Amino acid sequence: GGQKFIEESFDRLRELKLLVNELNPSCLIQVDGGVSIQNAKKLFDYGANVLVAGSAVFSAPDPEAMIRDMLRV
């Protein structure tokens, strides 16, 4: 837990989303590692459907509120 997000992953995510749309549109894309409130919106915008945010959620004063906030971005 607590990994730093690798910024180059955005480019890979965009490429992956194009492939998924072409080959299997029902496929979900999950991102795990360094997910936070600061990058959640961009991850969704670039094609992620599922975010795994362990440290960002469980180290927050209110984990439930953090999840809601991440989903609202």
Coordinates of N, CA, C and O in Angstrom, one line a residue:
G1 N 0.8 -1.2 0.0 CA 0.0 0.0 0.0 C 0.9 1.3 0.0 O 2.0 1.2 0.3
G2 N 0.2 2.3 -0.4 CA 0.9 3.6 -0.4 C 1.8 3.9 -1.5 O 2.6 4.8 -1.4
Q3 N 1.6 3.2 -2.6 CA 2.5 3.4 -3.8 C 2.3 4.8 -4.4 O 1.2 5.4 -4.2
K4 N 3.3 5.3 -5.0 CA 3.2 6.6 -5.7 C 2.6 6.3 -7.1 O 3.0 5.3 -7.7
F5 N 1.8 7.1 -7.6 CA 1.2 6.9 -8.9 C 2.2 7.2 -10.0 O 2.9 8.2 -9.9
I6 N 2.2 6.4 -11.0 CA 3.2 6.5 -12.1 C 2.4 7.3 -13.2 O 1.5 6.8 -13.8
E7 N 2.9 8.6 -13.4 CA 2.2 9.5 -14.3 C 2.1 9.0 -15.7 O 1.1 9.3 -16.4
E8 N 3.0 8.2 -16.2 CA 3.0 7.6 -17.5 C 1.8 6.7 -17.7 O 1.5 6.3 -18.9
S9 N 1.2 6.3 -16.6 CA 0.0 5.4 -16.7 C -1.1 6.0 -17.4 O -2.0 5.3 -18.0
F10 N -1.2 7.3 -17.4 CA -2.3 8.0 -18.1 C -2.3 7.7 -19.6 O -3.3 7.4 -20.2
D11 N -1.1 7.8 -20.2 CA -1.0 7.4 -21.6 C -1.3 6.0 -21.9 O -2.0 5.7 -22.9
R12 N -0.9 5.1 -21.1 CA -1.2 3.7 -21.2 C -2.7 3.4 -21.1 O -3.3 2.6 -21.8
L13 N -3.3 4.1 -20.1 CA -4.7 4.0 -19.9 C -5.5 4.5 -21.1 O -6.5 3.8 -21.5
R14 N -5.1 5.6 -21.7 CA -5.8 6.1 -22.9 C -5.7 5.1 -24.0 O -6.7 4.8 -24.7
E15 N -4.6 4.5 -24.2 CA -4.4 3.5 -25.3 C -5.2 2.2 -25.0 O -5.8 1.7 -25.9
L16 N -5.2 1.8 -23.7 CA -6.0 0.6 -23.3 C -7.5 0.8 -23.6 O -8.2 0.0 -24.1
K17 N -8.0 2.0 -23.3 CA -9.4 2.3 -23.4 C -9.8 2.2 -24.9 O -10.8 1.7 -25.3
L18 N -8.9 2.7 -25.8 CA -9.2 2.6 -27.2 C -9.3 1.1 -27.7 O -10.2 0.7 -28.4
L19 N -8.3 0.3 -27.2 CA -8.4 -1.1 -27.5 C -9.6 -1.8 -26.9 O -10.3 -2.6 -27.6
V20 N -10.0 -1.5 -25.7 CA -11.2 -2.1 -25.1 C -12.4 -1.7 -25.9 O -13.3 -2.5 -26.2
N21 N -12.5 -0.4 -26.3 CA -13.7 0.0 -27.0 C -13.8 -0.7 -28.4 O -14.9 -1.0 -28.8
E22 N -12.6 -1.0 -29.0 CA -12.6 -1.7 -30.2 C -12.9 -3.2 -30.1 O -13.6 -3.8 -30.9
L23 N -12.3 -3.8 -29.1 CA -12.3 -5.3 -29.0 C -13.4 -5.9 -28.1 O -13.9 -7.0 -28.3
N24 N -13.6 -5.2 -27.0 CA -14.6 -5.7 -26.0 C -15.1 -4.6 -25.1 O -14.7 -4.4 -24.0
P25 N -16.1 -3.8 -25.6 CA -16.6 -2.7 -24.9 C -17.1 -2.9 -23.5 O -17.2 -2.0 -22.7
S26 N -17.5 -4.1 -23.2 CA -18.0 -4.4 -21.9 C -16.9 -4.7 -20.9 O -17.2 -4.8 -19.7
C27 N -15.7 -4.7 -21.3 CA -14.6 -5.0 -20.4 C -14.4 -3.8 -19.5 O -14.5 -2.6 -19.9
L28 N -14.1 -4.1 -18.2 CA -13.9 -3.0 -17.2 C -12.4 -2.8 -17.1 O -11.6 -3.8 -17.1
I29 N -12.0 -1.6 -16.9 CA -10.5 -1.2 -16.7 C -10.4 -0.8 -15.2 O -11.0 0.1 -14.8
Q30 N -9.5 -1.5 -14.5 CA -9.3 -1.2 -13.1 C -7.9 -0.6 -12.9 O -6.9 -1.1 -13.5
V31 N -7.7 0.4 -12.1 CA -6.4 1.0 -11.8 C -6.2 0.8 -10.3 O -7.0 1.1 -9.5
D32 N -5.0 0.3 -10.0 CA -4.6 0.0 -8.6 C -3.2 0.5 -8.5 O -2.3 0.2 -9.2
G33 N -3.0 1.4 -7.5 CA -1.6 1.9 -7.2 C -1.5 3.4 -7.3 O -1.6 3.9 -8.4
G34 N -1.5 4.1 -6.2 CA -1.3 5.5 -6.2 C -2.6 6.3 -6.5 O -2.6 7.4 -6.8
V35 N -3.7 5.6 -6.4 CA -5.0 6.3 -6.7 C -5.4 7.2 -5.5 O -5.2 6.8 -4.3
S36 N -5.8 8.4 -5.8 CA -6.1 9.4 -4.8 C -7.2 10.3 -5.2 O -7.6 10.3 -6.4
I37 N -7.7 11.1 -4.4 CA -8.7 12.1 -4.7 C -8.1 13.1 -5.8 O -8.8 13.6 -6.6
Q38 N -6.8 13.3 -5.8 CA -6.2 14.2 -6.7 C -6.1 13.7 -8.1 O -6.1 14.5 -9.1
N39 N -6.1 12.4 -8.3 CA -6.0 11.8 -9.7 C -7.3 11.0 -10.1 O -7.4 10.6 -11.2
A40 N -8.2 10.9 -9.2 CA -9.4 10.0 -9.5 C -10.2 10.5 -10.8 O -10.5 9.7 -11.6
K41 N -10.4 11.8 -10.8 CA -11.2 12.3 -12.0 C -10.5 12.1 -13.3 O -11.1 11.6 -14.3
K42 N -9.2 12.3 -13.3 CA -8.4 12.1 -14.5 C -8.4 10.6 -14.9 O -8.5 10.3 -16.1
L43 N -8.3 9.8 -13.9 CA -8.3 8.3 -14.2 C -9.6 7.9 -14.8 O -9.7 7.2 -15.8
F44 N -10.7 8.4 -14.3 CA -12.0 8.1 -14.9 C -12.1 8.7 -16.3 O -12.6 8.1 -17.2
D45 N -11.6 10.0 -16.5 CA -11.7 10.6 -17.8 C -10.9 9.9 -18.8 O -11.2 9.8 -20.0
Y46 N -9.8 9.3 -18.4 CA -8.9 8.5 -19.3 C -9.4 7.1 -19.6 O -8.8 6.4 -20.4
G47 N -10.4 6.7 -18.9 CA -11.0 5.4 -19.2 C -11.1 4.3 -18.1 O -11.7 3.3 -18.4
A48 N -10.7 4.6 -16.9 CA -10.8 3.7 -15.8 C -12.3 3.6 -15.4 O -13.0 4.6 -15.5
N49 N -12.7 2.4 -15.1 CA -14.1 2.1 -14.6 C -14.0 1.8 -13.1 O -15.0 2.0 -12.4
V50 N -12.9 1.3 -12.6 CA -12.8 0.8 -11.2 C -11.5 1.4 -10.7 O -10.4 1.2 -11.3
L51 N -11.5 2.0 -9.5 CA -10.3 2.5 -8.9 C -10.1 1.7 -7.6 O -11.1 1.6 -6.8
V52 N -8.9 1.3 -7.3 CA -8.5 0.7 -6.1 C -7.7 1.7 -5.3 O -6.6 2.1 -5.7
A53 N -8.2 2.2 -4.2 CA -7.6 3.3 -3.5 C -7.5 2.9 -2.0 O -8.2 3.5 -1.1
G54 N -6.7 2.0 -1.7 CA -6.5 1.5 -0.3 C -6.0 2.6 0.7 O -6.8 3.0 1.6
S55 N -4.8 3.1 0.5 CA -4.3 4.1 1.4 C -5.1 5.4 1.5 O -5.3 6.0 2.5
A56 N -5.5 5.8 0.3 CA -6.2 7.1 0.2 C -7.5 7.0 1.0 O -8.0 8.0 1.6
V57 N -8.1 5.8 1.0 CA -9.4 5.6 1.7 C -9.2 5.4 3.2 O -9.7 6.0 4.1
F58 N -8.3 4.4 3.5 CA -8.2 3.9 4.9 C -7.4 4.8 5.7 O -7.4 4.7 7.0
S59 N -6.6 5.8 5.1 CA -5.9 6.7 6.0 C -6.7 8.0 6.1 O -6.3 8.9 6.8
A60 N -7.8 8.1 5.4 CA -8.6 9.3 5.5 C -9.4 9.4 6.9 O -9.7 8.3 7.4
P61 N -9.6 10.6 7.4 CA -10.4 10.7 8.7 C -11.8 10.0 8.6 O -12.3 9.5 9.5
D62 N -12.4 10.1 7.4 CA -13.7 9.6 7.1 C -13.6 8.8 5.8 O -13.9 9.3 4.8
P63 N -13.3 7.5 5.9 CA -13.1 6.7 4.7 C -14.4 6.7 3.8 O -14.3 6.7 2.6
E64 N -15.5 6.6 4.4 CA -16.8 6.6 3.6 C -16.9 7.9 2.8 O -17.3 7.8 1.6
A65 N -16.6 9.0 3.4 CA -16.7 10.3 2.7 C -15.7 10.4 1.6 O -16.0 10.9 0.6
M66 N -14.5 9.8 1.8 CA -13.5 9.8 0.8 C -14.0 9.0 -0.4 O -13.8 9.5 -1.6
I67 N -14.6 7.9 -0.2 CA -15.1 7.1 -1.3 C -16.2 7.9 -2.1 O -16.1 8.0 -3.3
R68 N -17.1 8.5 -1.4 CA -18.1 9.3 -2.0 C -17.5 10.5 -2.8 O -17.9 10.7 -3.9
D69 N -16.5 11.1 -2.2 CA -15.8 12.2 -2.9 C -15.1 11.8 -4.2 O -15.2 12.5 -5.2
M70 N -14.5 10.6 -4.1 CA -13.8 10.1 -5.3 C -14.8 9.8 -6.4 O -14.5 10.0 -7.6
L71 N -15.9 9.3 -6.1 CA -16.9 8.9 -7.1 C -17.6 10.2 -7.6 O -18.2 10.1 -8.7
R72 N -17.6 11.3 -6.9 CA -18.3 12.5 -7.4 C -17.4 13.4 -8.2 O -17.9 14.3 -8.8
V73 N -16.1 13.1 -8.3 CA -15.2 14.0 -9.0 C -15.5 14.1 -10.5 O -16.2 13.3 -11.1

